[in-house]
mmCIF file of C-alpha atoms and ligand atoms in Angstrom:
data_model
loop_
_atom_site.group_PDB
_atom_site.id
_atom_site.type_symbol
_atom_site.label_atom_id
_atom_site.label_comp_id
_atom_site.label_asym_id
_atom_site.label_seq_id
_atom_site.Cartn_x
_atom_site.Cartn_y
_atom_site.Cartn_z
ATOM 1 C CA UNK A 487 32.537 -5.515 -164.749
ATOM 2 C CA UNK A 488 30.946 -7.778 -167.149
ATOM 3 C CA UNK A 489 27.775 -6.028 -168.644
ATOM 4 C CA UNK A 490 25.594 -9.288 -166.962
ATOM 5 C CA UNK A 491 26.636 -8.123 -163.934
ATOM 6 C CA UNK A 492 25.480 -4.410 -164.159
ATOM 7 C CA UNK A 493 22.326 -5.583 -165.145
ATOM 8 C CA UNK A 494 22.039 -7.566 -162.216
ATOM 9 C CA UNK A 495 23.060 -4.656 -160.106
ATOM 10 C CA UNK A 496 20.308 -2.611 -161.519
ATOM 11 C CA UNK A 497 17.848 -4.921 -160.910
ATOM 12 C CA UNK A 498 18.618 -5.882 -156.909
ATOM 13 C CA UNK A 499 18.303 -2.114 -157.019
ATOM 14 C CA UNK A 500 15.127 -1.828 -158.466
ATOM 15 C CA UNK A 501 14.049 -4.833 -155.919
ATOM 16 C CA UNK A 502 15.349 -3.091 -153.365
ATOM 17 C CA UNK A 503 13.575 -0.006 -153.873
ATOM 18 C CA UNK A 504 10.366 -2.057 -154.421
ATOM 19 C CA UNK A 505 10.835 -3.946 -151.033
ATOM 20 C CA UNK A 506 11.885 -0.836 -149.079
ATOM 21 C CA UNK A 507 8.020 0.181 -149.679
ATOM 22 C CA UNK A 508 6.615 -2.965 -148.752
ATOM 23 C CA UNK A 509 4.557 -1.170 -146.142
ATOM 24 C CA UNK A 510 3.276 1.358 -148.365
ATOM 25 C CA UNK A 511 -0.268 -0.303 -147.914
ATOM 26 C CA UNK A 512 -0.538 1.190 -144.531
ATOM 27 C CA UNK A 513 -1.084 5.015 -146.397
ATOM 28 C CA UNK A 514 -4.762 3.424 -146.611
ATOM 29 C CA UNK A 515 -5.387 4.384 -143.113
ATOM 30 C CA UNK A 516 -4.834 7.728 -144.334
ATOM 31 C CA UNK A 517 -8.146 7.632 -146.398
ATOM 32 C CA UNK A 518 -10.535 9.591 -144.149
ATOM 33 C CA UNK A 519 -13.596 8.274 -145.029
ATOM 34 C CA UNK A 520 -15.717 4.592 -143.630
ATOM 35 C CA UNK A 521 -16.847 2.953 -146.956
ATOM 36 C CA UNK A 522 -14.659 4.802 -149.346
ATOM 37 C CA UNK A 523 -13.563 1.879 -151.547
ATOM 38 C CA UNK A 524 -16.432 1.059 -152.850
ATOM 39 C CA UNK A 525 -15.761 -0.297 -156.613
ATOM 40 C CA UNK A 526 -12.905 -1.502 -158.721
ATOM 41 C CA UNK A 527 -12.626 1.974 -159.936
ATOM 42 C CA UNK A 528 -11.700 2.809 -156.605
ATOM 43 C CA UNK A 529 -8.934 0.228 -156.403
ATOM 44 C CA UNK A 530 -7.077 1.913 -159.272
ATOM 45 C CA UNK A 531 -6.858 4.789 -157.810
ATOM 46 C CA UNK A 532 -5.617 4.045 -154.508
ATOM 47 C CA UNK A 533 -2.245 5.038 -153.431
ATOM 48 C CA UNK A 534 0.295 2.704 -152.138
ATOM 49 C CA UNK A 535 -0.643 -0.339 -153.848
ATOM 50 C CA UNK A 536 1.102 -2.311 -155.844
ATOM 51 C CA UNK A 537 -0.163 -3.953 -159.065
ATOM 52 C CA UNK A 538 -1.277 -7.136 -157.662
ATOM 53 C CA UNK A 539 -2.570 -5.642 -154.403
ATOM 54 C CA UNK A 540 -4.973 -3.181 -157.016
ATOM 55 C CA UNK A 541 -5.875 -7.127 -158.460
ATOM 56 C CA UNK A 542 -6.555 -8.572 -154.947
ATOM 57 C CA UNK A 543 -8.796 -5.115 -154.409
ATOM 58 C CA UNK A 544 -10.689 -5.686 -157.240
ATOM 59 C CA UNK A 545 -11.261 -9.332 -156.470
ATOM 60 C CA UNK A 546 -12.457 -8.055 -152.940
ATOM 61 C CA UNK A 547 -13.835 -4.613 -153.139
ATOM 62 C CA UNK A 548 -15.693 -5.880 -150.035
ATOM 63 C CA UNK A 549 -13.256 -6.849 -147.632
ATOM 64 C CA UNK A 550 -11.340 -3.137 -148.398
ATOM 65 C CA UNK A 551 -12.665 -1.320 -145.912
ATOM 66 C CA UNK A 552 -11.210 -3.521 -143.206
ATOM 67 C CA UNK A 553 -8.054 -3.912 -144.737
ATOM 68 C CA UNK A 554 -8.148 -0.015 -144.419
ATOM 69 C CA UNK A 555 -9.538 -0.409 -141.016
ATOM 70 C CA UNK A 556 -6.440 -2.502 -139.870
ATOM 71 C CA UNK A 557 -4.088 0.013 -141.270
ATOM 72 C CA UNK A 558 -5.134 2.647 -138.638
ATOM 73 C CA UNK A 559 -5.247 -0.095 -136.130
ATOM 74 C CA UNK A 560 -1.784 -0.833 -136.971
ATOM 75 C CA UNK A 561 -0.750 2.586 -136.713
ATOM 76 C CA UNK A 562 -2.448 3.691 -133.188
ATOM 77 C CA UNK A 563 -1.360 0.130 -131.770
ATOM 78 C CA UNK A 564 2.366 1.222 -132.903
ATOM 79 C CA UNK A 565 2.062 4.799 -131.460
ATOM 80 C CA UNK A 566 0.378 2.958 -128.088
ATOM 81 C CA UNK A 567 3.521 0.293 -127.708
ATOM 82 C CA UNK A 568 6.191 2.939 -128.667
ATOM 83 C CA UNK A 569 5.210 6.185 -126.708
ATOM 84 C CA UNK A 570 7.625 5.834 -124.212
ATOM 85 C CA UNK A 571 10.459 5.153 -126.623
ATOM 86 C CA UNK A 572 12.926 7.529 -128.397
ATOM 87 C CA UNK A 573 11.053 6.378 -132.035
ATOM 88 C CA UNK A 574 7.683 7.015 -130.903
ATOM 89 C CA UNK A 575 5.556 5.426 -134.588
ATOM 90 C CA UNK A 576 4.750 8.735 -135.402
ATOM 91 C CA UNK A 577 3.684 8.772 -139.088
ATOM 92 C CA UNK A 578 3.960 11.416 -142.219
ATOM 93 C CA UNK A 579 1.701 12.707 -144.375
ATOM 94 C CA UNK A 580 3.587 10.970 -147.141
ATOM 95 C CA UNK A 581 4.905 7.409 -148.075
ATOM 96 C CA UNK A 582 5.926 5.458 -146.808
ATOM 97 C CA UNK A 583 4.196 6.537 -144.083
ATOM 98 C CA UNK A 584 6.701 5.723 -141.042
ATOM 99 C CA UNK A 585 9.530 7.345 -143.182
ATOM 100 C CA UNK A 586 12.610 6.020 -143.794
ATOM 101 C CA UNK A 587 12.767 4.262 -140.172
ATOM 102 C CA UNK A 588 10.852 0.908 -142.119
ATOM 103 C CA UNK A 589 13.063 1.107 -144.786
ATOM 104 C CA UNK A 590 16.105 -0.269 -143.194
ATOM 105 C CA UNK A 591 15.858 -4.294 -141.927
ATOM 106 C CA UNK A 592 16.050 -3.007 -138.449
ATOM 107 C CA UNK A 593 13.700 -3.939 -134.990
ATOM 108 C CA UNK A 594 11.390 -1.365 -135.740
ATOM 109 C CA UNK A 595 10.732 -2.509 -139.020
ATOM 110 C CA UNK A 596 10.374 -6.065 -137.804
ATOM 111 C CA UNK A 597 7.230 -4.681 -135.215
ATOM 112 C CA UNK A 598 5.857 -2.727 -137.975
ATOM 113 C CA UNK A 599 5.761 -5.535 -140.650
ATOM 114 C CA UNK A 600 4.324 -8.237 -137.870
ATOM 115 C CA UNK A 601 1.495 -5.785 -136.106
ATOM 116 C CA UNK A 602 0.979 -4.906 -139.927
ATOM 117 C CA UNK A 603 -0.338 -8.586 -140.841
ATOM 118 C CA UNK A 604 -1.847 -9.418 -137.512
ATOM 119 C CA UNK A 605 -3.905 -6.106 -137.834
ATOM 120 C CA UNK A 606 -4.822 -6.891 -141.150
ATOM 121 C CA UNK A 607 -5.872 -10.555 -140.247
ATOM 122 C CA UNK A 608 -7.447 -9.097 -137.196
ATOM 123 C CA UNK A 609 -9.961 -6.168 -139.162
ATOM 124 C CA UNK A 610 -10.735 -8.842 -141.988
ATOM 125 C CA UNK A 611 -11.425 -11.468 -139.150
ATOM 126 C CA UNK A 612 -13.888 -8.942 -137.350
ATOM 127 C CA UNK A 613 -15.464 -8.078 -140.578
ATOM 128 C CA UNK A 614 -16.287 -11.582 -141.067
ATOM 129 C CA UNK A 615 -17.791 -11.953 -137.970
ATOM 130 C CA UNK A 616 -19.984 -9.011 -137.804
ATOM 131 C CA UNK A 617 -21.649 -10.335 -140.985
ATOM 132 C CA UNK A 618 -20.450 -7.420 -142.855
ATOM 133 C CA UNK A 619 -18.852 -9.527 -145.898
ATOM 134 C CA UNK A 620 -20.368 -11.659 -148.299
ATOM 135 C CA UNK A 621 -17.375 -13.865 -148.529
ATOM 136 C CA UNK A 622 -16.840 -15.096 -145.029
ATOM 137 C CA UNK A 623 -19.402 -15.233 -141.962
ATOM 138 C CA UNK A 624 -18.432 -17.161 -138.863
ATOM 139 C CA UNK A 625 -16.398 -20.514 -138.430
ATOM 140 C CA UNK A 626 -18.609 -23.205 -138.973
ATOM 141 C CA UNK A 627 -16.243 -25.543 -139.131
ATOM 142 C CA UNK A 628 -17.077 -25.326 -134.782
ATOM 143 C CA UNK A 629 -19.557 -26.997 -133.639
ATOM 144 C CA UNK A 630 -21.003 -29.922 -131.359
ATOM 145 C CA UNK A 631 -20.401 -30.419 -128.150
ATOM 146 C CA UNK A 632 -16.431 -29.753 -126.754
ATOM 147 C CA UNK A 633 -14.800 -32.714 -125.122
ATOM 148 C CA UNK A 634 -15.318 -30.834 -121.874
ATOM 149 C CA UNK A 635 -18.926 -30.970 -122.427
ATOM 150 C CA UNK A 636 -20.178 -27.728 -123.387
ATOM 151 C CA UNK A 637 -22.050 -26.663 -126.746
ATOM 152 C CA UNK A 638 -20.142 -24.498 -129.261
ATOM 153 C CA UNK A 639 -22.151 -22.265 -130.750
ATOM 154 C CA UNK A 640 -22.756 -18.379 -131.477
ATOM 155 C CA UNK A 641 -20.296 -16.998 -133.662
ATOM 156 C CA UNK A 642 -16.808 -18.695 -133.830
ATOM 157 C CA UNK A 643 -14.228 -15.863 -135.044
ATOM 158 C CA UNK A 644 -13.109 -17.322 -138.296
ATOM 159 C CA UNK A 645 -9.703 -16.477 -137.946
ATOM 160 C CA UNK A 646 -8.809 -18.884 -140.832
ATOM 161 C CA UNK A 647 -9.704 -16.382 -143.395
ATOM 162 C CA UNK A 648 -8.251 -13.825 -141.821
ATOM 163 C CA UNK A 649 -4.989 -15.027 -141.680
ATOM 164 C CA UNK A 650 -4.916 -16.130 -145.292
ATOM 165 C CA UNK A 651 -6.253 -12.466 -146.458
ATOM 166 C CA UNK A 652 -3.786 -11.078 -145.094
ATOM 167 C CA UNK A 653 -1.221 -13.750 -146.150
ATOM 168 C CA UNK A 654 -2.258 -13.034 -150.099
ATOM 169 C CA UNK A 655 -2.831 -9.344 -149.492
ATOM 170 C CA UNK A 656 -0.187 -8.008 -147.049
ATOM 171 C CA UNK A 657 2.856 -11.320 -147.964
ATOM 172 C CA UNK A 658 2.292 -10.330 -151.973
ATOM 173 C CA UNK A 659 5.079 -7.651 -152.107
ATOM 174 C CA UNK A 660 7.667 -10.054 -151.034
ATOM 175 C CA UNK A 661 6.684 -12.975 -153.531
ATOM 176 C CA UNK A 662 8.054 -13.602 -156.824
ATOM 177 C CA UNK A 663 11.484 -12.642 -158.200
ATOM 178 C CA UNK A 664 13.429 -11.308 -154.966
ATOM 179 C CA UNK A 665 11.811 -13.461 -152.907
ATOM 180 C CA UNK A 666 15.185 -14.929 -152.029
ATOM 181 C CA UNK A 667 16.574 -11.241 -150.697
ATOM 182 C CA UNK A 668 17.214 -11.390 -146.970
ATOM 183 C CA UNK A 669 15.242 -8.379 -146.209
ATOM 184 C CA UNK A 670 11.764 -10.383 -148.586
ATOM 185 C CA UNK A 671 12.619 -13.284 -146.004
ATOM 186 C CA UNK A 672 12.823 -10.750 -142.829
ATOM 187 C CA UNK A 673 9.562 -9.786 -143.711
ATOM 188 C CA UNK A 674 7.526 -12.546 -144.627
ATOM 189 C CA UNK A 675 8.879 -14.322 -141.426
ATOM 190 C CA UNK A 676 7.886 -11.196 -139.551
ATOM 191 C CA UNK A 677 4.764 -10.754 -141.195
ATOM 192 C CA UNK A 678 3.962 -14.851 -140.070
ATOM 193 C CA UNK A 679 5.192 -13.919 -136.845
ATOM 194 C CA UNK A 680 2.490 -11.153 -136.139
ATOM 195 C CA UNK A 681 0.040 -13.625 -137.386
ATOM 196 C CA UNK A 682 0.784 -16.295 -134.772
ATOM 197 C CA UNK A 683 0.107 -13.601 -132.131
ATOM 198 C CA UNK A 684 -3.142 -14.074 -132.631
ATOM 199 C CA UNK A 685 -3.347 -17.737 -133.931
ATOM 200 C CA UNK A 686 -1.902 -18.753 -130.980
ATOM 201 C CA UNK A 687 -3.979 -16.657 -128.190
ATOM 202 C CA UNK A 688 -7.261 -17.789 -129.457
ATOM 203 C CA UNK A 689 -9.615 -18.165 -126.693
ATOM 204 C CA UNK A 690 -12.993 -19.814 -125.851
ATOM 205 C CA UNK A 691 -15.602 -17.089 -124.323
ATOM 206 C CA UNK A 692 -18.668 -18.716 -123.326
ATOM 207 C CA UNK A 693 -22.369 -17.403 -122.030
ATOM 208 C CA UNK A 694 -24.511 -19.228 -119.347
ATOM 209 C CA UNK A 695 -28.010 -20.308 -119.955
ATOM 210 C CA UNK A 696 -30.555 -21.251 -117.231
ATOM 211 C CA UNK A 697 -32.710 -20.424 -114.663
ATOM 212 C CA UNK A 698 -31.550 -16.894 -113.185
ATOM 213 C CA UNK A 699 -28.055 -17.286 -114.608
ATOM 214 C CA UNK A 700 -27.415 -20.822 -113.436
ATOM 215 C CA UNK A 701 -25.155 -22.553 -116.075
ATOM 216 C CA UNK A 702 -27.403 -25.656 -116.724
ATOM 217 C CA UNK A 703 -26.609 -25.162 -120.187
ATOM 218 C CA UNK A 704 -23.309 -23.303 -121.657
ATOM 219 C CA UNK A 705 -22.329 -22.416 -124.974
ATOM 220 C CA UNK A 706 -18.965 -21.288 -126.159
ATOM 221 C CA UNK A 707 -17.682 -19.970 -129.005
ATOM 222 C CA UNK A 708 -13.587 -19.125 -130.375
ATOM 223 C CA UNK A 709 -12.616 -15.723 -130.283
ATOM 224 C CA UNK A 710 -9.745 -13.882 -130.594
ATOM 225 C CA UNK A 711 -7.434 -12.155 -127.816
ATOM 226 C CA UNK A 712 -8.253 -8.300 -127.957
ATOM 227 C CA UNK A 713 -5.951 -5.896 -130.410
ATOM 228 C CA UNK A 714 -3.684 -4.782 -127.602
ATOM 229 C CA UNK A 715 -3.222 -7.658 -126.022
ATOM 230 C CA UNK A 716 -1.629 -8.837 -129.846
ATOM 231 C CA UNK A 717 -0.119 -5.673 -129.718
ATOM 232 C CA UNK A 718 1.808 -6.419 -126.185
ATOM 233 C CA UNK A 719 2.513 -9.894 -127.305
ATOM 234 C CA UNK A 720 4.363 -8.490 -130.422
ATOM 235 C CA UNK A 721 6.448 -5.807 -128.362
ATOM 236 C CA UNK A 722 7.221 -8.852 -126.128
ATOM 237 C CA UNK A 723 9.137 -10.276 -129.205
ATOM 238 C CA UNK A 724 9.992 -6.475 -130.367
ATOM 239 C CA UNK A 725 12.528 -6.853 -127.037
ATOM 240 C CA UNK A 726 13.290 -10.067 -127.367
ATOM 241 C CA UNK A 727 14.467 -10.116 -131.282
ATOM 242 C CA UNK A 728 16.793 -11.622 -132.911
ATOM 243 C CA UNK A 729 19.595 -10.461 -135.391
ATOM 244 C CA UNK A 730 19.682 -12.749 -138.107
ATOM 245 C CA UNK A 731 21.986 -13.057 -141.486
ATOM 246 C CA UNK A 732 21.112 -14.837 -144.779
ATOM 247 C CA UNK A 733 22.567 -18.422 -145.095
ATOM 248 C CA UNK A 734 22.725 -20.841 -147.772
ATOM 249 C CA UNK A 735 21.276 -24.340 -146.400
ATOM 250 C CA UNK A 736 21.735 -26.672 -149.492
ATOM 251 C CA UNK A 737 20.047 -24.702 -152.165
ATOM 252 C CA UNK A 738 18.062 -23.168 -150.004
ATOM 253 C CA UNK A 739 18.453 -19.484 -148.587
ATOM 254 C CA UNK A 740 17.996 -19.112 -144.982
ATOM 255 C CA UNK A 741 17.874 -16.542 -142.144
ATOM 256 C CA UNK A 742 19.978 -17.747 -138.965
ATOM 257 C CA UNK A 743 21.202 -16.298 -135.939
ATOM 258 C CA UNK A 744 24.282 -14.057 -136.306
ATOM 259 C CA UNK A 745 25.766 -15.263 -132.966
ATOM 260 C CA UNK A 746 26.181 -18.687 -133.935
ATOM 261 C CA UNK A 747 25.757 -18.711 -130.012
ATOM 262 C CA UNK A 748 22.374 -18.291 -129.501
ATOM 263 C CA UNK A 749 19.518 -20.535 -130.066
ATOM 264 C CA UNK A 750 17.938 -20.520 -133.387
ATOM 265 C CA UNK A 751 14.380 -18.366 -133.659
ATOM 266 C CA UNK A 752 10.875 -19.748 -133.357
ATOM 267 C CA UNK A 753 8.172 -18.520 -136.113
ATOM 268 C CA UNK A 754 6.937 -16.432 -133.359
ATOM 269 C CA UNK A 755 10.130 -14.781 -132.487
ATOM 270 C CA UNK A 756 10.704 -11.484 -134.321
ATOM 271 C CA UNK A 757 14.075 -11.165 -136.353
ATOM 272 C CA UNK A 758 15.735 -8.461 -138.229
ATOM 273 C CA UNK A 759 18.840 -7.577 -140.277
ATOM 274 C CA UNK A 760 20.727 -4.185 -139.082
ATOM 275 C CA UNK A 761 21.063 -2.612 -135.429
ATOM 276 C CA UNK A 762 18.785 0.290 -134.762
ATOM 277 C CA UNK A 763 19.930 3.829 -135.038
ATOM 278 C CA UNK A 764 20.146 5.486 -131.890
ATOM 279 C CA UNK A 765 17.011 8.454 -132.964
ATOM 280 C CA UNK A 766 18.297 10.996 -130.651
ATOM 281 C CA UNK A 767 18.695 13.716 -133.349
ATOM 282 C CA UNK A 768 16.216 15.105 -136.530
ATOM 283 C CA UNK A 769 17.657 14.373 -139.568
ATOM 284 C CA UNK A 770 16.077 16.483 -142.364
ATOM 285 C CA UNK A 771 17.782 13.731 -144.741
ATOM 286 C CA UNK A 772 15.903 10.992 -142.947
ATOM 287 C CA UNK A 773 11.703 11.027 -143.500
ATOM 288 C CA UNK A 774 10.561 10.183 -139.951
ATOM 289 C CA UNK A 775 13.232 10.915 -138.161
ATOM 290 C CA UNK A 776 12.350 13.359 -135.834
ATOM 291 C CA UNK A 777 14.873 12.954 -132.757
ATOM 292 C CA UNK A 778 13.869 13.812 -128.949
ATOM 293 C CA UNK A 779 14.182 17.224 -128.838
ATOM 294 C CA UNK A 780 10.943 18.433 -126.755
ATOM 295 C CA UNK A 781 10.000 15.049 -125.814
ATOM 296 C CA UNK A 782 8.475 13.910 -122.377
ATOM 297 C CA UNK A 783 10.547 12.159 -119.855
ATOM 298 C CA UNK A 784 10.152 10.410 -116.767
ATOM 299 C CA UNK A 785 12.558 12.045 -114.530
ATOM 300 C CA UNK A 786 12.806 9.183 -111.772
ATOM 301 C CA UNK A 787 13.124 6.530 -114.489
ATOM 302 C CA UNK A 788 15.676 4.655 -115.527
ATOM 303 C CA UNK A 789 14.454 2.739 -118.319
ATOM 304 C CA UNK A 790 14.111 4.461 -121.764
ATOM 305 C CA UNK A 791 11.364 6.682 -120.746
ATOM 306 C CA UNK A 792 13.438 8.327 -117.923
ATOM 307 C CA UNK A 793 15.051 11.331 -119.162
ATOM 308 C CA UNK A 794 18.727 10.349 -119.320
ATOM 309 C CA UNK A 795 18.256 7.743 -122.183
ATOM 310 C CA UNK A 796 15.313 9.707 -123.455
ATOM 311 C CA UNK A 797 17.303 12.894 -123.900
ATOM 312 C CA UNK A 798 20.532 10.816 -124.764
ATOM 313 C CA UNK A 799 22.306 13.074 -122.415
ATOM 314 C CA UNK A 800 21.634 16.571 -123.279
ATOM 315 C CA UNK A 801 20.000 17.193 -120.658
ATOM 316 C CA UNK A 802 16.108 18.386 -119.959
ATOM 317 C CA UNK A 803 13.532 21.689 -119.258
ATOM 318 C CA UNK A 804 11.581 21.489 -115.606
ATOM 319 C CA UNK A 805 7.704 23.477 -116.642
ATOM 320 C CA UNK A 806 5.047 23.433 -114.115
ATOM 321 C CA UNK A 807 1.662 22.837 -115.601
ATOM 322 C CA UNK A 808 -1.344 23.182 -114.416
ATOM 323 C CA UNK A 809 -3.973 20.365 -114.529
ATOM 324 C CA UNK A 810 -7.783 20.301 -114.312
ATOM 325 C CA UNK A 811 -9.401 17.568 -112.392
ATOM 326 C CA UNK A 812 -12.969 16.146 -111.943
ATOM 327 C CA UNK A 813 -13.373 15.420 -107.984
ATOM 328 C CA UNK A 814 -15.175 15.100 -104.801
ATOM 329 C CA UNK A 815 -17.895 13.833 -107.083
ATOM 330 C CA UNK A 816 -21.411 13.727 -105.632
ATOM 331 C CA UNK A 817 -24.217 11.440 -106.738
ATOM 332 C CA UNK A 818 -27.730 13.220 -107.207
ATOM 333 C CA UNK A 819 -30.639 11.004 -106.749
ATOM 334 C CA UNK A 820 -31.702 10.445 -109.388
ATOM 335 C CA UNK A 821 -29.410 10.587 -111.858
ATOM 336 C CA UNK A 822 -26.586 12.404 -111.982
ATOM 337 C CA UNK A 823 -23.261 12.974 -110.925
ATOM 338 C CA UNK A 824 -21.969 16.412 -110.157
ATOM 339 C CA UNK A 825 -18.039 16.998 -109.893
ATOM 340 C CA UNK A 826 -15.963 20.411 -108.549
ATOM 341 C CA UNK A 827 -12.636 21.345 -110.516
ATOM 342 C CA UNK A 828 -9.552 20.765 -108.690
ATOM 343 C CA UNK A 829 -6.588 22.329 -109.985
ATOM 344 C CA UNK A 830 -3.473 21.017 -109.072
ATOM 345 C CA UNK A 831 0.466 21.373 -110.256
ATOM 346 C CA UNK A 832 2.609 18.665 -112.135
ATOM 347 C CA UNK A 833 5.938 19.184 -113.212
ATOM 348 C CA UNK A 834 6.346 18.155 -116.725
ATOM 349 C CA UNK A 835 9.926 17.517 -117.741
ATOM 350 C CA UNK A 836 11.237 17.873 -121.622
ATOM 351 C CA UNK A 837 13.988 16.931 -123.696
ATOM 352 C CA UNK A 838 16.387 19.965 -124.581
HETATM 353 C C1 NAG B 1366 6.356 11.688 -131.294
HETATM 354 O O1 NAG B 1366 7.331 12.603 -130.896
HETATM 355 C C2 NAG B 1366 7.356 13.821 -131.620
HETATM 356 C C3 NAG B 1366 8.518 14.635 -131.137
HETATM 357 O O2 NAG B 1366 9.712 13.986 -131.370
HETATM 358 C C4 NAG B 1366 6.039 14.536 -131.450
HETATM 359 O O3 NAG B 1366 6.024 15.713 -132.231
HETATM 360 C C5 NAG B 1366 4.899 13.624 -131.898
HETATM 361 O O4 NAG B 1366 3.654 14.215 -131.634
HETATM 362 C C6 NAG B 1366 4.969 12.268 -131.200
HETATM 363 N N1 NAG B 1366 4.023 11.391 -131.829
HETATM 364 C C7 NAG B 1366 3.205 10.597 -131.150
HETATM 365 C C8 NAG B 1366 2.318 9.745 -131.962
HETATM 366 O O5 NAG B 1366 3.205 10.544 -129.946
HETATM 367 C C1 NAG B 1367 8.168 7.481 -113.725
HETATM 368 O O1 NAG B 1367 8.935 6.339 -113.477
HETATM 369 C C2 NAG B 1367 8.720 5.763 -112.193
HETATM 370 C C3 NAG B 1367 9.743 4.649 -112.012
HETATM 371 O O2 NAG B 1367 9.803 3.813 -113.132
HETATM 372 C C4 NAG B 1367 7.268 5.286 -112.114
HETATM 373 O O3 NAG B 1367 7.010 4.717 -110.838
HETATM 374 C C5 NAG B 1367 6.335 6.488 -112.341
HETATM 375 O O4 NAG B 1367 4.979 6.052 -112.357
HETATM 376 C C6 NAG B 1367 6.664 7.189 -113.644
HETATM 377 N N1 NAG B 1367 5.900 8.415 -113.733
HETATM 378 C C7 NAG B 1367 5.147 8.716 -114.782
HETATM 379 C C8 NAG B 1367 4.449 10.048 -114.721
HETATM 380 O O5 NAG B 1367 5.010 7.973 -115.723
#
């Protein structure tokens, strides 16, 4: 081995380490507090971010708290599309913060990365709206009346500025010198794919004006599709991915299909790098991986919930719990609603 060639060694290393905690952003969401970045200071301090990230936080104190905002939302949208799967999203208390489960180019890290950047687009995009940033306010850029004859107005989202936050804030750890790796290209496309979720599912809401709700006159305005609805579209494309290898096109690196078979990926599609492990067992060695020991199964199904793949075969516990219900409600003029307690049985079946 030619000394050259060590040091290149070491330094894909070093990238790879780097890239593996591409994510490590998200441990914002474990910052308790509403309004806790509040000056540059702050931005120094904060854990998980990278060097130019701290730059971008100090060149946007403002827009922090959303960015933190969208790191939760990330997180419970995760835990909400994956609670019925062996790898349920659950996080640690440590980075990065969905263990080592990210850190290989596998599915899961592909839904992570792309509800990652839509959530952050999503938070900053609210922010704007809600007139809580100096930067950005509504999309102006809206206006007049539509072809179909209505008047835009109220408060376009201005998703615009969303997107390209997150684009210089969450895309930043994949840019510069390994930006040719395979796994920096599986997660910028990724990344761009959770952003088309919502720049493709914009929608026009509009509000009736008139005499006792007549619609003489109407005004509309963009918005964006709701946070789970981005979150279904993305698990939609979590089931659908594609397993892609690095190819050389020219000079050019490129991710393609592995089966040479199937059609070539969209920039919506979701694509990753190396099959899935299977999660049925803990794995001390392995942050995150917590196996399905004691986990919830659906005894009638037989989809991933149902507790043959959900136990992969060892078998599950039968409890009966008792549940507390509200019913035979009663309406009390005027005004309240009075409820007995019924208590009835479920049988709750477990993972052994
Ligand atoms: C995920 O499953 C584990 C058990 O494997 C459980 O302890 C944890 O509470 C679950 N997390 C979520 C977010 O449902
Ligand atoms: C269990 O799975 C069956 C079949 O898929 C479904 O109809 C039922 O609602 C599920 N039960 C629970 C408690 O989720």
């Amino acid at each position: 081995m030619t000394r050259e060639y060590v040091l290149r060694c070491v330094l894909m290393l070093c990238f790879a380490l780097l890239s593996a905690n591409a994510s490590n952003w998200l441990y914002l969401a474990k910052l308790s507090s509403v309004g806790s970045i509040r000056d540059e200071e702050t931005c120094e301090r904060l854990r998980g971010l990278i060097q130019r990230q701290v730059q971008i936080c100090k060149r946007s104190v403002e827009v922090m708290d959303a960015v933190r905002r969208g790191a939760q939302l990330a997180i419970d949208e995760c835990q909400y599309q994956f609670r019925n799967r062996r790898w349920n999203c659950s996080t640690l208390e440590s980075m990065p913060v969905f263990g080592k489960v990210v850190t290989q180019g596998t599915r899961e890290a592909a839904f992570v990365y792309a509800i990652s950047a839509a959530s952050v687009a999503f938070a900053v995009t609210r922010a704007c709206s809600s007139g809580e940033l100096e930067k950005c306010g509504c999309d102006h850029n809206v206006h007049g009346v539509s072809p179909e004859g209505f008047q835009w107005s109220g408060c376009s989202d201005n998703i615009a500025y969303g997107v390209a936050f997150s684009q210089s804030f969450v895309d930043v750890r994949e840019r510069g010198k390994g930006q040719s790796s395979s796994r920096a290209l599986m997660n910028l496309h990724n990344n761009e794919a959770g952003r088309k979720a919502i720049l493709s599912h914009m929608r026009v809401e509009c509000k009736c004006h008139g005499v006792s709700g007549s619609c003489e006159v109407k005004t509309c305005w963009k918005a964006m599709p709701p946070f789970r609805k981005v979150g279904n579209i993305i698990k939609e494309k979590f089931d659908g991915a594609t397993e892609v290898e690095q190819r050389k096109v020219g000079s050019a690196k490129v991710l393609m299909p592995r089966n040479t078979q199937f059609k070539p990926h969209t920039d919506e599609d979701l694509v990753y790098l190396e099959p899935s492990p299977d999660f049925c067992d803990y794995d001390p060695r392995t942050p995150g991986m917590l196996g399905t020991v004691g986990r919830q199964c659906n005894r009638t199904s037989k989809a991933i919930d149902g507790c043959e793949l959900m136990c992969c075969g060892r078998g599950f516990q039968t409890q009966e719990v008792e549940v507390v219900d509200r019913c035979s409600c009663k309406f009390h003029w005027c005004c309240y609603v009075k409820c007995k307690q019924c208590r009835r049985t479920v049988e709750v079946h477990t993972c052994r």
